[in-house]
Amino acid sequence: MRRSPLYALLSLCLICFFALHTHAQTPGKITGMVQDSTTGKPVEFATVSLLSTATGKPVDGTVTNEKGQFSFSKVADGSYSLAISYLGYATTTLPSFSVSGQQREWSFPGIKLRSNTTKLQEVTVVGQKPLVEDKGDKLVYNAEQDISNIGTTASDVLKKVPSVTVDAEGNVQLRGSANFRVLMDGKPSSILANNLAEALKQIPADIIKNVEVITSPSAKYDAEGTAGIINIITKKNSMQGVSGKIGGTLGSRYNNANGNLNARTGKFGFSSRLSFYDNNNRRTTTTDRTGEFFRQEAGLRQLNHGYYGQAEVTFDPDTLNAFNLNGSMRRNYFTGRGKQTTYAGPTVRYSDLENLWNGSGFDLNFGYTHTFKPQHELSVLAQWNHNNSHDVYDNQLYNAENAFIEGQLNDNDAPSDEKTFQLDYNRSFKNDSKLELGAKTILRDAISNNTYQYSFAGKADSLAINNFDYDQDVVAAYFTYAFSLQKKYNFHLGTRYEHTATKGQFLNTQKDPVTQLAKLQRSSFKDQYQNVIPSLSVSRTLDSIHTVRVSYTQRIQRPQIWILNPFLQLEDFNNAYRGNPTLDAELTHSYEVGYSTYFKTTSINASVFMRQTDNAIQNVARPELMVIDGVERNVLVITHDNVAKNRAYGLSLSGSTKPVPAWTISPSFNLSYQMLKTDSLSNEGLQYSANLNTSYEFSKGWSGQVYAGYFSGGKVLQGEWGASYYTNFSVRKKILKDKGSISFGVTNPFSQTIENSYTVNTRDYTQTTRNYNYNRTVRISFDWNFGKMQASNRQKKSIQNDDAAGGGK
């Protein structure tokens, strides 16, 4: 019997997961924690080598986690010592000790590293982090370790992140939910303020270091984002001296040029980054309705180009004080043009479509951190995000004889501002407990100015003006406390209080149906509510390598301007969108049980979860009979409503292993069952995704990588998304004494187009839209690193606004 590619992929993933777990328990254990000798802070990613005193050579090695902790298992009887090293610190070697029948477990809880500013002429990397890491409260995908990301975009990177799915249109889901928050470097960014799918295509993958997935955020995070947080961490360099990198990609659908320059001397540091991008996409679309003869066929071409720049200045007057000022800006230009044919009953209509969109924005961040002795810290943070979007949509309709019938021109100008002020305090105690306190306020102001111009053959043009001004102010405070019991159980407790005040004002002109004269209409609303958001996480580590974690948290999702704006936005005279100003915030209860283990070159992460959301915000489609300038239209209007309940049960699996030192295999699998229900509508179903990422390091600087992913599609309240898949092949050759590389990649080589469908069921008919995206891409990339560095190890606090649901461009 012939097996499908999906069957083979799922089988290979399951084989990998079963193979990962076949490992014997270890007789000897060595654990410890590494700290900065001045501040007492944990030192993350320090290299710990287990040395045989008989030979003086290392027999095993590892790196410390974010708490500075390390562990060795499967240690045979013998005499050993530990050597700990990290850039910027002097190497520390501990006295020898013996693992034997008398004592098989050793603990070194307070290893101190002293700062060392010795200049590094050359830095040689002898190992690398696994592709996916479990850091307790989050999963981390180390994008910079994945060569298949070279010359792609952030949208392509997210396709490989555990628990995240990205369909062929670029729409992102986290564990089957579209309600989550995406941050850059722990902060909101103007580039992500509007249409997430398009924004991710503007961010080059070459600037991304890793991606964090936080599915059970603690109380120190903003309460919004019901499914959790996706945090994109960009590459930074805090080394002394001058260093930089330049790179570029030429491809059939995507081109970019990027570079960064970093300079640090003494107490001052400067870093900058600039990237330019240009991409083109082509797709064909068909839309069919059952119950009536209606069909649309369209061919569209989209061009997008722009730039993104960032600069940061740091000043560290001493080891106890740190200042940083960061700014970024972006600009993008989008042009979409196409032809559309509409068959409605016996008539045929032809449309010329044009969409011109340009967006811009900037982010300014200031931070000051003071470290007290012993081991407590105070941070003062401020941030200003500004975003502007200008969108023009033009649709001109002609009959079969090419005579003009009607047209519409929608013009939307949408500026927005967000100002944030934050105060954080944390203190660590000798018993490994930690206290965190904070207060925060977020002030948001968003405006949408719309004009709708309708043209009809033989009639005067009609103009409507619709303006919407929306303000949202959030005041919050949080408390968290982490501690251990019996050196076995780790607890993390927290509570967050948030008060939200919103107000909106509508202003629009509308024709009187009798006099045909335009009249001005005003309306407004105000609302305020408060939430107390608890969080709880308990973990237990068994035999040093097995960790079980149970967590519970509440999350909320506030509606934003794009889904509150009540004005009708016609895409054409058959499809439209209208916001709902009466929407309430969602409230989600999230439960999760997780398990992780690691040994030698293998790690496994598994979790089961249940998520229940009340007042869940969902798309709702309603056919409406409209009269536009005397012409009767059957228009499908998409809006948003608060669904009574949305419940999801799910399973997530991910892992990484090295069968041989040069070969890495990283599979992941996500499964969830969604149930959505209102008083009159309901839908439920199973959805899943699977991917496999594997790479091999050949000799003489050659390496190769293969990635394949599949998404089954999923359910929405009134319909479903169709399935999609994705493949990528890459090879890389290191050059210029390993300071540069040349890469070649091909995306989706087996199919010229990838289909993505969306079906919506209404009371009158069912409508199915199928998009055929021309995703096959061939690209070649080059990068070169330059400069000399010496180490630095300062950590900076940053604002994290992980709230707000919205859409639009």
mmCIF file of N, CA and C in Angstrom, residues 172-282:
data_model
loop_
_atom_site.group_PDB
_atom_site.id
_atom_site.type_symbol
_atom_site.label_atom_id
_atom_site.label_comp_id
_atom_site.label_asym_id
_atom_site.label_seq_id
_atom_site.Cartn_x
_atom_site.Cartn_y
_atom_site.Cartn_z
ATOM 1 N N VAL A 172 -0.197 32.872 11.942
ATOM 2 C CA VAL A 172 0.513 32.158 12.995
ATOM 3 C C VAL A 172 -0.465 31.718 14.077
ATOM 4 N N GLN A 173 -0.261 30.508 14.599
ATOM 5 C CA GLN A 173 -1.011 30.020 15.752
ATOM 6 C C GLN A 173 -0.038 29.447 16.773
ATOM 7 N N LEU A 174 -0.373 29.630 18.040
ATOM 8 C CA LEU A 174 0.373 29.038 19.141
ATOM 9 C C LEU A 174 -0.540 28.039 19.832
ATOM 10 N N ARG A 175 -0.202 26.760 19.718
ATOM 11 C CA ARG A 175 -1.029 25.677 20.263
ATOM 12 C C ARG A 175 -2.477 25.784 19.794
ATOM 13 N N GLY A 176 -2.638 26.054 18.506
ATOM 14 C CA GLY A 176 -3.968 26.083 17.917
ATOM 15 C C GLY A 176 -4.748 27.352 18.159
ATOM 16 N N SER A 177 -4.140 28.365 18.773
ATOM 17 C CA SER A 177 -4.832 29.617 19.067
ATOM 18 C C SER A 177 -4.128 30.781 18.377
ATOM 19 N N ALA A 178 -4.931 31.720 17.856
ATOM 20 C CA ALA A 178 -4.386 32.929 17.240
ATOM 21 C C ALA A 178 -4.268 34.066 18.238
ATOM 22 N N ASN A 179 -4.660 33.841 19.490
ATOM 23 C CA ASN A 179 -4.589 34.876 20.528
ATOM 24 C C ASN A 179 -3.333 34.674 21.365
ATOM 25 N N PHE A 180 -2.291 35.374 21.012
ATOM 26 C CA PHE A 180 -1.025 35.331 21.724
ATOM 27 C C PHE A 180 -0.316 36.659 21.444
ATOM 28 N N ARG A 181 0.817 36.852 22.075
ATOM 29 C CA ARG A 181 1.565 38.098 21.909
ATOM 30 C C ARG A 181 2.935 37.799 21.336
ATOM 31 N N VAL A 182 3.353 38.577 20.342
ATOM 32 C CA VAL A 182 4.688 38.452 19.770
ATOM 33 C C VAL A 182 5.503 39.682 20.170
ATOM 34 N N LEU A 183 6.680 39.448 20.737
ATOM 35 C CA LEU A 183 7.573 40.518 21.165
ATOM 36 C C LEU A 183 8.898 40.403 20.433
ATOM 37 N N MET A 184 9.642 41.499 20.411
ATOM 38 C CA MET A 184 11.027 41.487 19.945
ATOM 39 C C MET A 184 11.907 41.947 21.090
ATOM 40 N N ASP A 185 12.823 41.069 21.510
ATOM 41 C CA ASP A 185 13.726 41.353 22.624
ATOM 42 C C ASP A 185 12.957 41.721 23.889
ATOM 43 N N GLY A 186 11.827 41.018 24.103
ATOM 44 C CA GLY A 186 11.045 41.237 25.299
ATOM 45 C C GLY A 186 10.212 42.490 25.302
ATOM 46 N N LYS A 187 10.136 43.178 24.159
ATOM 47 C CA LYS A 187 9.417 44.446 24.085
ATOM 48 C C LYS A 187 8.499 44.445 22.876
ATOM 49 N N PRO A 188 7.410 45.224 22.916
ATOM 50 C CA PRO A 188 6.611 45.402 21.707
ATOM 51 C C PRO A 188 7.393 46.194 20.691
ATOM 52 N N SER A 189 7.107 46.007 19.435
ATOM 53 C CA SER A 189 7.806 46.722 18.371
ATOM 54 C C SER A 189 6.789 47.260 17.389
ATOM 55 N N SER A 190 7.060 48.458 16.854
ATOM 56 C CA SER A 190 6.144 49.056 15.893
ATOM 57 C C SER A 190 6.013 48.205 14.637
ATOM 58 N N ILE A 191 7.046 47.435 14.329
ATOM 59 C CA ILE A 191 6.988 46.614 13.120
ATOM 60 C C ILE A 191 5.964 45.486 13.273
ATOM 61 N N LEU A 192 5.648 45.122 14.546
ATOM 62 C CA LEU A 192 4.685 44.055 14.805
ATOM 63 C C LEU A 192 3.325 44.594 15.231
ATOM 64 N N ALA A 193 3.114 45.898 15.096
ATOM 65 C CA ALA A 193 1.930 46.517 15.691
ATOM 66 C C ALA A 193 0.646 46.202 14.945
ATOM 67 N N ASN A 194 0.727 45.863 13.647
ATOM 68 C CA ASN A 194 -0.501 45.708 12.879
ATOM 69 C C ASN A 194 -0.639 44.294 12.344
ATOM 70 N N ASN A 195 -0.493 44.087 11.039
ATOM 71 C CA ASN A 195 -0.679 42.775 10.447
ATOM 72 C C ASN A 195 0.542 41.913 10.722
ATOM 73 N N LEU A 196 0.386 40.927 11.628
ATOM 74 C CA LEU A 196 1.521 40.114 12.049
ATOM 75 C C LEU A 196 2.083 39.298 10.905
ATOM 76 N N ALA A 197 1.211 38.694 10.079
ATOM 77 C CA ALA A 197 1.684 37.840 8.985
ATOM 78 C C ALA A 197 2.590 38.612 8.034
ATOM 79 N N GLU A 198 2.192 39.852 7.678
ATOM 80 C CA GLU A 198 3.012 40.661 6.775
ATOM 81 C C GLU A 198 4.259 41.183 7.479
ATOM 82 N N ALA A 199 4.139 41.531 8.777
ATOM 83 C CA ALA A 199 5.285 42.058 9.509
ATOM 84 C C ALA A 199 6.405 41.027 9.605
ATOM 85 N N LEU A 200 6.057 39.772 9.849
ATOM 86 C CA LEU A 200 7.076 38.733 9.985
ATOM 87 C C LEU A 200 7.833 38.509 8.682
ATOM 88 N N LYS A 201 7.183 38.780 7.548
ATOM 89 C CA LYS A 201 7.861 38.647 6.253
ATOM 90 C C LYS A 201 8.845 39.781 5.996
ATOM 91 N N GLN A 202 8.780 40.843 6.808
ATOM 92 C CA GLN A 202 9.675 41.978 6.641
ATOM 93 C C GLN A 202 10.945 41.854 7.484
ATOM 94 N N ILE A 203 10.941 40.925 8.456
ATOM 95 C CA ILE A 203 12.082 40.790 9.366
ATOM 96 C C ILE A 203 13.020 39.711 8.834
ATOM 97 N N PRO A 204 14.272 40.047 8.480
ATOM 98 C CA PRO A 204 15.188 39.020 7.975
ATOM 99 C C PRO A 204 15.589 38.045 9.072
ATOM 100 N N ALA A 205 15.643 36.768 8.733
ATOM 101 C CA ALA A 205 16.016 35.744 9.710
ATOM 102 C C ALA A 205 17.448 35.917 10.192
ATOM 103 N N ASP A 206 18.282 36.591 9.405
ATOM 104 C CA ASP A 206 19.695 36.720 9.751
ATOM 105 C C ASP A 206 19.931 37.528 11.022
ATOM 106 N N ILE A 207 18.931 38.325 11.470
ATOM 107 C CA ILE A 207 19.120 39.110 12.687
ATOM 108 C C ILE A 207 18.578 38.394 13.920
ATOM 109 N N ILE A 208 17.987 37.190 13.745
ATOM 110 C CA ILE A 208 17.346 36.495 14.860
ATOM 111 C C ILE A 208 18.326 35.528 15.519
ATOM 112 N N LYS A 209 18.476 35.662 16.828
ATOM 113 C CA LYS A 209 19.319 34.744 17.595
ATOM 114 C C LYS A 209 18.539 33.510 18.009
ATOM 115 N N ASN A 210 17.411 33.714 18.682
ATOM 116 C CA ASN A 210 16.560 32.595 19.077
ATOM 117 C C ASN A 210 15.128 33.071 19.241
ATOM 118 N N VAL A 211 14.234 32.118 19.430
ATOM 119 C CA VAL A 211 12.812 32.395 19.644
ATOM 120 C C VAL A 211 12.378 31.673 20.902
ATOM 121 N N GLU A 212 11.781 32.427 21.831
ATOM 122 C CA GLU A 212 11.295 31.867 23.080
ATOM 123 C C GLU A 212 9.782 31.664 23.004
ATOM 124 N N VAL A 213 9.313 30.517 23.469
ATOM 125 C CA VAL A 213 7.881 30.224 23.558
ATOM 126 C C VAL A 213 7.530 30.048 25.033
ATOM 127 N N ILE A 214 6.668 30.936 25.540
ATOM 128 C CA ILE A 214 6.280 30.924 26.949
ATOM 129 C C ILE A 214 4.789 30.649 27.000
ATOM 130 N N THR A 215 4.412 29.426 27.331
ATOM 131 C CA THR A 215 2.997 29.040 27.308
ATOM 132 C C THR A 215 2.314 29.215 28.661
ATOM 133 N N SER A 216 3.093 29.322 29.744
ATOM 134 C CA SER A 216 2.523 29.575 31.073
ATOM 135 C C SER A 216 3.290 30.720 31.714
ATOM 136 N N PRO A 217 3.073 31.946 31.252
ATOM 137 C CA PRO A 217 3.846 33.088 31.768
ATOM 138 C C PRO A 217 3.545 33.329 33.253
ATOM 139 N N SER A 218 4.558 33.760 33.986
ATOM 140 C CA SER A 218 4.368 34.086 35.392
ATOM 141 C C SER A 218 3.737 35.468 35.519
ATOM 142 N N ALA A 219 3.440 35.876 36.751
ATOM 143 C CA ALA A 219 2.748 37.138 37.000
ATOM 144 C C ALA A 219 3.590 38.356 36.631
ATOM 145 N N LYS A 220 4.896 38.204 36.433
ATOM 146 C CA LYS A 220 5.698 39.372 36.064
ATOM 147 C C LYS A 220 5.449 39.794 34.623
ATOM 148 N N TYR A 221 4.854 38.900 33.817
ATOM 149 C CA TYR A 221 4.493 39.249 32.442
ATOM 150 C C TYR A 221 3.109 39.889 32.418
ATOM 151 N N ASP A 222 2.885 40.781 31.451
ATOM 152 C CA ASP A 222 1.551 41.334 31.259
ATOM 153 C C ASP A 222 0.562 40.195 31.063
ATOM 154 N N ALA A 223 -0.670 40.417 31.526
ATOM 155 C CA ALA A 223 -1.643 39.324 31.601
ATOM 156 C C ALA A 223 -2.237 38.961 30.260
ATOM 157 N N GLU A 224 -1.948 39.711 29.210
ATOM 158 C CA GLU A 224 -2.645 39.470 27.952
ATOM 159 C C GLU A 224 -1.881 38.517 27.040
ATOM 160 N N GLY A 225 -2.636 37.851 26.174
ATOM 161 C CA GLY A 225 -2.112 36.812 25.303
ATOM 162 C C GLY A 225 -2.554 35.468 25.834
ATOM 163 N N THR A 226 -3.778 35.035 25.494
ATOM 164 C CA THR A 226 -4.375 33.880 26.153
ATOM 165 C C THR A 226 -3.600 32.590 25.927
ATOM 166 N N ALA A 227 -2.981 32.423 24.757
ATOM 167 C CA ALA A 227 -2.228 31.196 24.494
ATOM 168 C C ALA A 227 -0.782 31.287 24.956
ATOM 169 N N GLY A 228 -0.302 32.516 25.246
ATOM 170 C CA GLY A 228 1.069 32.675 25.697
ATOM 171 C C GLY A 228 1.806 33.746 24.932
ATOM 172 N N ILE A 229 3.132 33.629 24.916
ATOM 173 C CA ILE A 229 4.015 34.664 24.368
ATOM 174 C C ILE A 229 5.042 34.017 23.447
ATOM 175 N N ILE A 230 5.274 34.645 22.293
ATOM 176 C CA ILE A 230 6.396 34.314 21.414
ATOM 177 C C ILE A 230 7.338 35.503 21.432
ATOM 178 N N ASN A 231 8.551 35.299 21.882
ATOM 179 C CA ASN A 231 9.531 36.372 22.029
ATOM 180 C C ASN A 231 10.694 36.141 21.067
ATOM 181 N N ILE A 232 10.841 37.033 20.082
ATOM 182 C CA ILE A 232 11.915 36.933 19.094
ATOM 183 C C ILE A 232 13.129 37.702 19.619
ATOM 184 N N ILE A 233 14.218 36.995 19.883
ATOM 185 C CA ILE A 233 15.436 37.612 20.410
ATOM 186 C C ILE A 233 16.402 37.859 19.244
ATOM 187 N N THR A 234 16.819 39.109 19.081
ATOM 188 C CA THR A 234 17.736 39.445 17.999
ATOM 189 C C THR A 234 19.184 39.311 18.464
ATOM 190 N N LYS A 235 20.080 39.221 17.513
ATOM 191 C CA LYS A 235 21.498 39.041 17.814
ATOM 192 C C LYS A 235 22.086 40.344 18.367
ATOM 193 N N LYS A 236 22.905 40.197 19.400
ATOM 194 C CA LYS A 236 23.559 41.349 20.014
ATOM 195 C C LYS A 236 25.014 41.007 20.274
ATOM 196 N N ASN A 237 25.803 42.027 20.501
ATOM 197 C CA ASN A 237 27.208 41.812 20.802
ATOM 198 C C ASN A 237 27.620 42.789 21.893
ATOM 199 N N SER A 238 27.974 42.271 23.062
ATOM 200 C CA SER A 238 28.404 43.118 24.174
ATOM 201 C C SER A 238 29.909 43.018 24.408
ATOM 202 N N MET A 239 30.639 42.545 23.380
ATOM 203 C CA MET A 239 32.086 42.385 23.505
ATOM 204 C C MET A 239 32.799 43.738 23.458
ATOM 205 N N GLN A 240 33.937 43.809 24.150
ATOM 206 C CA GLN A 240 34.802 44.970 24.044
ATOM 207 C C GLN A 240 35.487 44.964 22.678
ATOM 208 N N GLY A 241 35.848 46.154 22.181
ATOM 209 C CA GLY A 241 36.490 46.273 20.884
ATOM 210 C C GLY A 241 35.482 46.603 19.803
ATOM 211 N N VAL A 242 35.896 46.384 18.559
ATOM 212 C CA VAL A 242 35.050 46.688 17.408
ATOM 213 C C VAL A 242 34.815 45.394 16.626
ATOM 214 N N SER A 243 33.571 45.134 16.304
ATOM 215 C CA SER A 243 33.243 43.952 15.530
ATOM 216 C C SER A 243 32.015 44.242 14.699
ATOM 217 N N GLY A 244 31.762 43.371 13.752
ATOM 218 C CA GLY A 244 30.592 43.570 12.913
ATOM 219 C C GLY A 244 30.372 42.416 11.973
ATOM 220 N N LYS A 245 29.335 42.559 11.167
ATOM 221 C CA LYS A 245 28.993 41.524 10.211
ATOM 222 C C LYS A 245 28.235 42.157 9.055
ATOM 223 N N ILE A 246 28.517 41.687 7.864
ATOM 224 C CA ILE A 246 27.739 42.083 6.695
ATOM 225 C C ILE A 246 27.264 40.815 5.989
ATOM 226 N N GLY A 247 26.111 40.902 5.366
ATOM 227 C CA GLY A 247 25.566 39.739 4.685
ATOM 228 C C GLY A 247 24.504 40.147 3.687
ATOM 229 N N GLY A 248 24.142 39.211 2.858
ATOM 230 C CA GLY A 248 23.110 39.481 1.870
ATOM 231 C C GLY A 248 22.596 38.208 1.235
ATOM 232 N N THR A 249 21.418 38.308 0.620
ATOM 233 C CA THR A 249 20.778 37.178 -0.034
ATOM 234 C C THR A 249 20.200 37.619 -1.361
ATOM 235 N N LEU A 250 20.423 36.806 -2.396
ATOM 236 C CA LEU A 250 19.779 36.984 -3.693
ATOM 237 C C LEU A 250 18.904 35.764 -3.926
ATOM 238 N N GLY A 251 17.637 36.012 -4.220
ATOM 239 C CA GLY A 251 16.729 34.893 -4.402
ATOM 240 C C GLY A 251 15.665 35.182 -5.426
ATOM 241 N N SER A 252 14.960 34.137 -5.824
ATOM 242 C CA SER A 252 13.915 34.290 -6.829
ATOM 243 C C SER A 252 12.696 35.021 -6.278
ATOM 244 N N ARG A 253 12.506 35.025 -4.948
ATOM 245 C CA ARG A 253 11.354 35.713 -4.355
ATOM 246 C C ARG A 253 11.733 36.633 -3.210
ATOM 247 N N TYR A 254 12.953 36.542 -2.710
ATOM 248 C CA TYR A 254 13.326 37.356 -1.555
ATOM 249 C C TYR A 254 14.788 37.763 -1.667
ATOM 250 N N ASN A 255 15.050 39.047 -1.427
ATOM 251 C CA ASN A 255 16.411 39.582 -1.416
ATOM 252 C C ASN A 255 16.580 40.431 -0.156
ATOM 253 N N ASN A 256 17.773 40.401 0.396
ATOM 254 C CA ASN A 256 18.042 41.307 1.511
ATOM 255 C C ASN A 256 19.525 41.598 1.603
ATOM 256 N N ALA A 257 19.833 42.713 2.234
ATOM 257 C CA ALA A 257 21.200 43.092 2.572
ATOM 258 C C ALA A 257 21.163 43.575 4.009
ATOM 259 N N ASN A 258 22.078 43.104 4.834
ATOM 260 C CA ASN A 258 22.064 43.500 6.234
ATOM 261 C C ASN A 258 23.469 43.572 6.784
ATOM 262 N N GLY A 259 23.607 44.350 7.827
ATOM 263 C CA GLY A 259 24.900 44.492 8.475
ATOM 264 C C GLY A 259 24.739 45.024 9.881
ATOM 265 N N ASN A 260 25.739 44.767 10.707
ATOM 266 C CA ASN A 260 25.749 45.348 12.045
ATOM 267 C C ASN A 260 27.161 45.755 12.417
ATOM 268 N N LEU A 261 27.261 46.751 13.271
ATOM 269 C CA LEU A 261 28.539 47.267 13.744
ATOM 270 C C LEU A 261 28.442 47.467 15.244
ATOM 271 N N ASN A 262 29.420 46.934 15.967
ATOM 272 C CA ASN A 262 29.423 47.021 17.429
ATOM 273 C C ASN A 262 30.769 47.555 17.888
ATOM 274 N N ALA A 263 30.719 48.471 18.818
ATOM 275 C CA ALA A 263 31.944 49.035 19.373
ATOM 276 C C ALA A 263 31.772 49.206 20.869
ATOM 277 N N ARG A 264 32.768 48.790 21.623
ATOM 278 C CA ARG A 264 32.720 48.955 23.070
ATOM 279 C C ARG A 264 34.127 49.204 23.591
ATOM 280 N N THR A 265 34.240 50.258 24.381
ATOM 281 C CA THR A 265 35.521 50.572 24.990
ATOM 282 C C THR A 265 35.269 51.069 26.395
ATOM 283 N N GLY A 266 35.858 50.398 27.352
ATOM 284 C CA GLY A 266 35.686 50.795 28.740
ATOM 285 C C GLY A 266 34.241 50.726 29.179
ATOM 286 N N LYS A 267 33.695 51.880 29.604
ATOM 287 C CA LYS A 267 32.346 51.938 30.162
ATOM 288 C C LYS A 267 31.270 52.200 29.117
ATOM 289 N N PHE A 268 31.673 52.497 27.889
ATOM 290 C CA PHE A 268 30.714 52.866 26.858
ATOM 291 C C PHE A 268 30.615 51.784 25.788
ATOM 292 N N GLY A 269 29.404 51.601 25.299
ATOM 293 C CA GLY A 269 29.192 50.645 24.222
ATOM 294 C C GLY A 269 28.227 51.192 23.196
ATOM 295 N N PHE A 270 28.392 50.761 21.958
ATOM 296 C CA PHE A 270 27.503 51.173 20.870
ATOM 297 C C PHE A 270 27.278 49.978 19.964
ATOM 298 N N SER A 271 26.039 49.772 19.578
ATOM 299 C CA SER A 271 25.734 48.715 18.614
ATOM 300 C C SER A 271 24.688 49.239 17.641
ATOM 301 N N SER A 272 24.764 48.770 16.408
ATOM 302 C CA SER A 272 23.820 49.222 15.382
ATOM 303 C C SER A 272 23.567 48.096 14.400
ATOM 304 N N ARG A 273 22.407 48.199 13.748
ATOM 305 C CA ARG A 273 22.017 47.185 12.779
ATOM 306 C C ARG A 273 21.155 47.849 11.715
ATOM 307 N N LEU A 274 21.356 47.457 10.474
ATOM 308 C CA LEU A 274 20.553 47.988 9.381
ATOM 309 C C LEU A 274 20.308 46.870 8.378
ATOM 310 N N SER A 275 19.064 46.720 7.951
ATOM 311 C CA SER A 275 18.742 45.694 6.963
ATOM 312 C C SER A 275 17.753 46.254 5.952
ATOM 313 N N PHE A 276 17.963 45.871 4.693
ATOM 314 C CA PHE A 276 17.064 46.222 3.598
ATOM 315 C C PHE A 276 16.502 44.919 3.033
ATOM 316 N N TYR A 277 15.257 44.952 2.626
ATOM 317 C CA TYR A 277 14.651 43.741 2.085
ATOM 318 C C TYR A 277 13.788 44.092 0.880
ATOM 319 N N ASP A 278 13.595 43.096 0.044
ATOM 320 C CA ASP A 278 12.722 43.227 -1.124
ATOM 321 C C ASP A 278 12.188 41.832 -1.431
ATOM 322 N N ASN A 279 10.867 41.695 -1.478
ATOM 323 C CA ASN A 279 10.311 40.393 -1.823
ATOM 324 C C ASN A 279 9.134 40.557 -2.765
ATOM 325 N N ASN A 280 8.872 39.499 -3.495
ATOM 326 C CA ASN A 280 7.738 39.482 -4.411
ATOM 327 C C ASN A 280 7.014 38.156 -4.278
ATOM 328 N N ASN A 281 5.703 38.230 -4.318
ATOM 329 C CA ASN A 281 4.872 37.033 -4.196
ATOM 330 C C ASN A 281 3.794 37.063 -5.272
ATOM 331 N N ARG A 282 3.427 35.891 -5.695
ATOM 332 C CA ARG A 282 2.371 35.757 -6.702
ATOM 333 C C ARG A 282 1.434 34.644 -6.273
#
